[in-house]
């Protein structure tokens, strides 16, 4: 008689763990190259050299260079959604533990803006600039899949902006405000240099001060 199966997923083998690590390393290296050199300016040889793989090894994981580009964007957006959710949950936990109240809409927006800057400007976070400038290089079905992820990411912002708007602290229409806010934040990848400018916390405070009206 075969031994009974244990509950949960079977434990990964060392080979599977190593393969997953190599895939993540490949995605990170490819994202950096796509950001620096552009999709068309990055060859499969460049990717292989950056990862320390053989010339054909990247395509053990991905069918072609375009599939790798899409995986960079898709993986980055999925990670951003998870990080944003965790940041909001931590904010709520800390507020409840400190003074037994939920965070205000302004506190939530501050958290969202700060986390967005971390995603945009943090070390090794190359996928957003790649999405912004290489969106044309993927096919329509891939664009729609990414649009779904973007909608999921932005969904956390909408009730916060609506609450601020109802309170008279966000004076632009919510839809237009959301587009303007993301446009302003995303453009920071073009000009921000941490060694010569403000910290991410300072950027966050300045951004929220621009977006949110605190009264007379």
PDB file of N, CA, C and O in Angstrom, residues 68-115:
ATOM      1  N   UNK A  68       9.935  37.149 -22.808  1.00  0.00           N
ATOM      2  CA  UNK A  68      10.721  37.572 -21.648  1.00  0.00           C
ATOM      3  C   UNK A  68      10.341  38.995 -21.246  1.00  0.00           C
ATOM      4  O   UNK A  68      10.188  39.293 -20.050  1.00  0.00           O
ATOM      5  N   UNK A  69      10.175  39.882 -22.206  1.00  0.00           N
ATOM      6  CA  UNK A  69       9.757  41.256 -21.920  1.00  0.00           C
ATOM      7  C   UNK A  69       8.405  41.270 -21.205  1.00  0.00           C
ATOM      8  O   UNK A  69       8.234  41.983 -20.206  1.00  0.00           O
ATOM      9  N   UNK A  70       7.462  40.506 -21.695  1.00  0.00           N
ATOM     10  CA  UNK A  70       6.142  40.445 -21.073  1.00  0.00           C
ATOM     11  C   UNK A  70       6.245  39.898 -19.656  1.00  0.00           C
ATOM     12  O   UNK A  70       5.583  40.400 -18.735  1.00  0.00           O
ATOM     13  N   UNK A  71       7.075  38.899 -19.446  1.00  0.00           N
ATOM     14  CA  UNK A  71       7.241  38.324 -18.111  1.00  0.00           C
ATOM     15  C   UNK A  71       7.829  39.338 -17.139  1.00  0.00           C
ATOM     16  O   UNK A  71       7.461  39.362 -15.960  1.00  0.00           O
ATOM     17  N   UNK A  72       8.739  40.181 -17.620  1.00  0.00           N
ATOM     18  CA  UNK A  72       9.290  41.254 -16.785  1.00  0.00           C
ATOM     19  C   UNK A  72       8.169  42.174 -16.321  1.00  0.00           C
ATOM     20  O   UNK A  72       8.048  42.506 -15.133  1.00  0.00           O
ATOM     21  N   UNK A  73       7.321  42.594 -17.253  1.00  0.00           N
ATOM     22  CA  UNK A  73       6.223  43.510 -16.933  1.00  0.00           C
ATOM     23  C   UNK A  73       5.192  42.848 -16.027  1.00  0.00           C
ATOM     24  O   UNK A  73       4.755  43.423 -15.020  1.00  0.00           O
ATOM     25  N   UNK A  74       4.796  41.630 -16.380  1.00  0.00           N
ATOM     26  CA  UNK A  74       3.773  40.913 -15.627  1.00  0.00           C
ATOM     27  C   UNK A  74       4.252  40.604 -14.207  1.00  0.00           C
ATOM     28  O   UNK A  74       3.512  40.811 -13.230  1.00  0.00           O
ATOM     29  N   UNK A  75       5.470  40.117 -14.088  1.00  0.00           N
ATOM     30  CA  UNK A  75       6.006  39.803 -12.769  1.00  0.00           C
ATOM     31  C   UNK A  75       6.152  41.051 -11.913  1.00  0.00           C
ATOM     32  O   UNK A  75       5.880  41.034 -10.707  1.00  0.00           O
ATOM     33  N   UNK A  76       6.583  42.148 -12.536  1.00  0.00           N
ATOM     34  CA  UNK A  76       6.730  43.390 -11.801  1.00  0.00           C
ATOM     35  C   UNK A  76       5.406  43.912 -11.279  1.00  0.00           C
ATOM     36  O   UNK A  76       5.300  44.341 -10.122  1.00  0.00           O
ATOM     37  N   UNK A  77       4.367  43.868 -12.119  1.00  0.00           N
ATOM     38  CA  UNK A  77       3.060  44.347 -11.690  1.00  0.00           C
ATOM     39  C   UNK A  77       2.480  43.463 -10.586  1.00  0.00           C
ATOM     40  O   UNK A  77       1.890  43.967  -9.623  1.00  0.00           O
ATOM     41  N   UNK A  78       2.638  42.155 -10.705  1.00  0.00           N
ATOM     42  CA  UNK A  78       2.132  41.244  -9.674  1.00  0.00           C
ATOM     43  C   UNK A  78       2.826  41.502  -8.339  1.00  0.00           C
ATOM     44  O   UNK A  78       2.185  41.520  -7.279  1.00  0.00           O
ATOM     45  N   UNK A  79       4.133  41.727  -8.396  1.00  0.00           N
ATOM     46  CA  UNK A  79       4.882  42.044  -7.178  1.00  0.00           C
ATOM     47  C   UNK A  79       4.428  43.373  -6.588  1.00  0.00           C
ATOM     48  O   UNK A  79       4.283  43.514  -5.366  1.00  0.00           O
ATOM     49  N   UNK A  80       4.179  44.374  -7.441  1.00  0.00           N
ATOM     50  CA  UNK A  80       3.745  45.689  -6.975  1.00  0.00           C
ATOM     51  C   UNK A  80       2.400  45.599  -6.265  1.00  0.00           C
ATOM     52  O   UNK A  80       2.177  46.252  -5.234  1.00  0.00           O
ATOM     53  N   UNK A  81       1.475  44.806  -6.812  1.00  0.00           N
ATOM     54  CA  UNK A  81       0.164  44.630  -6.181  1.00  0.00           C
ATOM     55  C   UNK A  81       0.327  44.021  -4.787  1.00  0.00           C
ATOM     56  O   UNK A  81      -0.289  44.478  -3.812  1.00  0.00           O
ATOM     57  N   UNK A  82       1.158  42.994  -4.676  1.00  0.00           N
ATOM     58  CA  UNK A  82       1.366  42.329  -3.388  1.00  0.00           C
ATOM     59  C   UNK A  82       2.024  43.268  -2.384  1.00  0.00           C
ATOM     60  O   UNK A  82       1.638  43.316  -1.204  1.00  0.00           O
ATOM     61  N   UNK A  83       3.006  44.044  -2.833  1.00  0.00           N
ATOM     62  CA  UNK A  83       3.701  44.970  -1.936  1.00  0.00           C
ATOM     63  C   UNK A  83       2.776  46.086  -1.468  1.00  0.00           C
ATOM     64  O   UNK A  83       2.807  46.491  -0.305  1.00  0.00           O
ATOM     65  N   UNK A  84       1.953  46.581  -2.370  1.00  0.00           N
ATOM     66  CA  UNK A  84       1.016  47.642  -2.010  1.00  0.00           C
ATOM     67  C   UNK A  84       0.006  47.137  -0.967  1.00  0.00           C
ATOM     68  O   UNK A  84      -0.283  47.829   0.012  1.00  0.00           O
ATOM     69  N   UNK A  85      -0.521  45.942  -1.190  1.00  0.00           N
ATOM     70  CA  UNK A  85      -1.482  45.358  -0.254  1.00  0.00           C
ATOM     71  C   UNK A  85      -0.853  45.184   1.121  1.00  0.00           C
ATOM     72  O   UNK A  85      -1.460  45.510   2.152  1.00  0.00           O
ATOM     73  N   UNK A  86       0.379  44.686   1.159  1.00  0.00           N
ATOM     74  CA  UNK A  86       1.073  44.475   2.430  1.00  0.00           C
ATOM     75  C   UNK A  86       1.317  45.800   3.151  1.00  0.00           C
ATOM     76  O   UNK A  86       1.184  45.879   4.378  1.00  0.00           O
ATOM     77  N   UNK A  87       1.661  46.850   2.400  1.00  0.00           N
ATOM     78  CA  UNK A  87       1.915  48.160   3.014  1.00  0.00           C
ATOM     79  C   UNK A  87       0.646  48.721   3.642  1.00  0.00           C
ATOM     80  O   UNK A  87       0.676  49.262   4.761  1.00  0.00           O
ATOM     81  N   UNK A  88      -0.494  48.601   2.959  1.00  0.00           N
ATOM     82  CA  UNK A  88      -1.756  49.094   3.508  1.00  0.00           C
ATOM     83  C   UNK A  88      -2.187  48.283   4.739  1.00  0.00           C
ATOM     84  O   UNK A  88      -2.683  48.848   5.717  1.00  0.00           O
ATOM     85  N   UNK A  89      -1.981  46.976   4.687  1.00  0.00           N
ATOM     86  CA  UNK A  89      -2.339  46.139   5.830  1.00  0.00           C
ATOM     87  C   UNK A  89      -1.482  46.484   7.041  1.00  0.00           C
ATOM     88  O   UNK A  89      -1.979  46.555   8.172  1.00  0.00           O
ATOM     89  N   UNK A  90      -0.191  46.731   6.822  1.00  0.00           N
ATOM     90  CA  UNK A  90       0.702  47.097   7.920  1.00  0.00           C
ATOM     91  C   UNK A  90       0.308  48.454   8.506  1.00  0.00           C
ATOM     92  O   UNK A  90       0.321  48.630   9.730  1.00  0.00           O
ATOM     93  N   UNK A  91      -0.041  49.405   7.655  1.00  0.00           N
ATOM     94  CA  UNK A  91      -0.496  50.708   8.128  1.00  0.00           C
ATOM     95  C   UNK A  91      -1.714  50.551   9.040  1.00  0.00           C
ATOM     96  O   UNK A  91      -1.772  51.149  10.126  1.00  0.00           O
ATOM     97  N   UNK A  92      -2.686  49.746   8.613  1.00  0.00           N
ATOM     98  CA  UNK A  92      -3.894  49.535   9.407  1.00  0.00           C
ATOM     99  C   UNK A  92      -3.567  48.871  10.741  1.00  0.00           C
ATOM    100  O   UNK A  92      -4.058  49.289  11.799  1.00  0.00           O
ATOM    101  N   UNK A  93      -2.725  47.845  10.713  1.00  0.00           N
ATOM    102  CA  UNK A  93      -2.337  47.155  11.948  1.00  0.00           C
ATOM    103  C   UNK A  93      -1.661  48.104  12.922  1.00  0.00           C
ATOM    104  O   UNK A  93      -1.955  48.107  14.129  1.00  0.00           O
ATOM    105  N   UNK A  94      -0.757  48.924  12.407  1.00  0.00           N
ATOM    106  CA  UNK A  94      -0.024  49.855  13.273  1.00  0.00           C
ATOM    107  C   UNK A  94      -0.946  50.906  13.875  1.00  0.00           C
ATOM    108  O   UNK A  94      -0.809  51.275  15.053  1.00  0.00           O
ATOM    109  N   UNK A  95      -1.891  51.411  13.078  1.00  0.00           N
ATOM    110  CA  UNK A  95      -2.822  52.417  13.577  1.00  0.00           C
ATOM    111  C   UNK A  95      -3.736  51.826  14.663  1.00  0.00           C
ATOM    112  O   UNK A  95      -3.983  52.438  15.697  1.00  0.00           O
ATOM    113  N   UNK A  96      -4.246  50.620  14.412  1.00  0.00           N
ATOM    114  CA  UNK A  96      -5.117  49.981  15.390  1.00  0.00           C
ATOM    115  C   UNK A  96      -4.368  49.682  16.685  1.00  0.00           C
ATOM    116  O   UNK A  96      -4.910  49.837  17.782  1.00  0.00           O
ATOM    117  N   UNK A  97      -3.112  49.269  16.565  1.00  0.00           N
ATOM    118  CA  UNK A  97      -2.309  48.965  17.753  1.00  0.00           C
ATOM    119  C   UNK A  97      -1.948  50.232  18.519  1.00  0.00           C
ATOM    120  O   UNK A  97      -1.894  50.232  19.751  1.00  0.00           O
ATOM    121  N   UNK A  98      -1.728  51.328  17.792  1.00  0.00           N
ATOM    122  CA  UNK A  98      -1.272  52.569  18.438  1.00  0.00           C
ATOM    123  C   UNK A  98      -2.399  53.327  19.112  1.00  0.00           C
ATOM    124  O   UNK A  98      -2.299  53.709  20.279  1.00  0.00           O
ATOM    125  N   UNK A  99      -3.496  53.574  18.391  1.00  0.00           N
ATOM    126  CA  UNK A  99      -4.563  54.380  18.984  1.00  0.00           C
ATOM    127  C   UNK A  99      -5.963  53.868  18.651  1.00  0.00           C
ATOM    128  O   UNK A  99      -6.935  54.616  18.680  1.00  0.00           O
ATOM    129  N   UNK A 100      -6.042  52.563  18.325  1.00  0.00           N
ATOM    130  CA  UNK A 100      -7.335  51.883  18.132  1.00  0.00           C
ATOM    131  C   UNK A 100      -8.239  52.589  17.120  1.00  0.00           C
ATOM    132  O   UNK A 100      -9.441  52.727  17.324  1.00  0.00           O
ATOM    133  N   UNK A 101      -7.663  53.015  16.026  1.00  0.00           N
ATOM    134  CA  UNK A 101      -8.461  53.596  14.950  1.00  0.00           C
ATOM    135  C   UNK A 101      -7.887  53.162  13.609  1.00  0.00           C
ATOM    136  O   UNK A 101      -6.713  52.807  13.506  1.00  0.00           O
ATOM    137  N   UNK A 102      -8.742  53.206  12.618  1.00  0.00           N
ATOM    138  CA  UNK A 102      -8.276  52.914  11.263  1.00  0.00           C
ATOM    139  C   UNK A 102      -7.594  54.150  10.684  1.00  0.00           C
ATOM    140  O   UNK A 102      -7.883  55.284  11.098  1.00  0.00           O
ATOM    141  N   UNK A 103      -6.690  53.963   9.723  1.00  0.00           N
ATOM    142  CA  UNK A 103      -6.015  55.132   9.136  1.00  0.00           C
ATOM    143  C   UNK A 103      -6.989  56.018   8.374  1.00  0.00           C
ATOM    144  O   UNK A 103      -7.964  55.532   7.788  1.00  0.00           O
ATOM    145  N   UNK A 104      -6.727  57.309   8.395  1.00  0.00           N
ATOM    146  CA  UNK A 104      -7.546  58.250   7.629  1.00  0.00           C
ATOM    147  C   UNK A 104      -7.255  58.089   6.140  1.00  0.00           C
ATOM    148  O   UNK A 104      -6.260  57.458   5.744  1.00  0.00           O
ATOM    149  N   UNK A 105      -8.105  58.709   5.318  1.00  0.00           N
ATOM    150  CA  UNK A 105      -7.891  58.644   3.870  1.00  0.00           C
ATOM    151  C   UNK A 105      -6.565  59.292   3.489  1.00  0.00           C
ATOM    152  O   UNK A 105      -5.855  58.799   2.609  1.00  0.00           O
ATOM    153  N   UNK A 106      -6.212  60.382   4.156  1.00  0.00           N
ATOM    154  CA  UNK A 106      -4.930  61.027   3.843  1.00  0.00           C
ATOM    155  C   UNK A 106      -3.761  60.123   4.224  1.00  0.00           C
ATOM    156  O   UNK A 106      -2.766  60.037   3.493  1.00  0.00           O
ATOM    157  N   UNK A 107      -3.855  59.438   5.349  1.00  0.00           N
ATOM    158  CA  UNK A 107      -2.796  58.508   5.755  1.00  0.00           C
ATOM    159  C   UNK A 107      -2.684  57.357   4.769  1.00  0.00           C
ATOM    160  O   UNK A 107      -1.572  56.908   4.439  1.00  0.00           O
ATOM    161  N   UNK A 108      -3.811  56.882   4.291  1.00  0.00           N
ATOM    162  CA  UNK A 108      -3.787  55.814   3.296  1.00  0.00           C
ATOM    163  C   UNK A 108      -3.169  56.299   1.979  1.00  0.00           C
ATOM    164  O   UNK A 108      -2.371  55.582   1.363  1.00  0.00           O
ATOM    165  N   UNK A 109      -3.538  57.503   1.552  1.00  0.00           N
ATOM    166  CA  UNK A 109      -2.946  58.037   0.321  1.00  0.00           C
ATOM    167  C   UNK A 109      -1.441  58.223   0.484  1.00  0.00           C
ATOM    168  O   UNK A 109      -0.669  57.905  -0.428  1.00  0.00           O
ATOM    169  N   UNK A 110      -1.021  58.700   1.644  1.00  0.00           N
ATOM    170  CA  UNK A 110       0.418  58.863   1.904  1.00  0.00           C
ATOM    171  C   UNK A 110       1.131  57.518   1.796  1.00  0.00           C
ATOM    172  O   UNK A 110       2.216  57.418   1.209  1.00  0.00           O
ATOM    173  N   UNK A 111       0.518  56.480   2.349  1.00  0.00           N
ATOM    174  CA  UNK A 111       1.086  55.128   2.263  1.00  0.00           C
ATOM    175  C   UNK A 111       1.167  54.667   0.812  1.00  0.00           C
ATOM    176  O   UNK A 111       2.196  54.132   0.378  1.00  0.00           O
ATOM    177  N   UNK A 112       0.106  54.885   0.049  1.00  0.00           N
ATOM    178  CA  UNK A 112       0.074  54.464  -1.352  1.00  0.00           C
ATOM    179  C   UNK A 112       1.123  55.206  -2.174  1.00  0.00           C
ATOM    180  O   UNK A 112       1.822  54.597  -3.002  1.00  0.00           O
ATOM    181  N   UNK A 113       1.235  56.510  -1.964  1.00  0.00           N
ATOM    182  CA  UNK A 113       2.206  57.302  -2.719  1.00  0.00           C
ATOM    183  C   UNK A 113       3.629  56.869  -2.360  1.00  0.00           C
ATOM    184  O   UNK A 113       4.481  56.689  -3.241  1.00  0.00           O
ATOM    185  N   UNK A 114       3.886  56.688  -1.066  1.00  0.00           N
ATOM    186  CA  UNK A 114       5.228  56.258  -0.633  1.00  0.00           C
ATOM    187  C   UNK A 114       5.584  54.904  -1.243  1.00  0.00           C
ATOM    188  O   UNK A 114       6.692  54.720  -1.768  1.00  0.00           O
ATOM    189  N   UNK A 115       4.647  53.966  -1.189  1.00  0.00           N
ATOM    190  CA  UNK A 115       4.916  52.639  -1.752  1.00  0.00           C
ATOM    191  C   UNK A 115       5.115  52.716  -3.251  1.00  0.00           C
ATOM    192  O   UNK A 115       5.968  52.018  -3.818  1.00  0.00           O
TER     193      UNK A 115
END
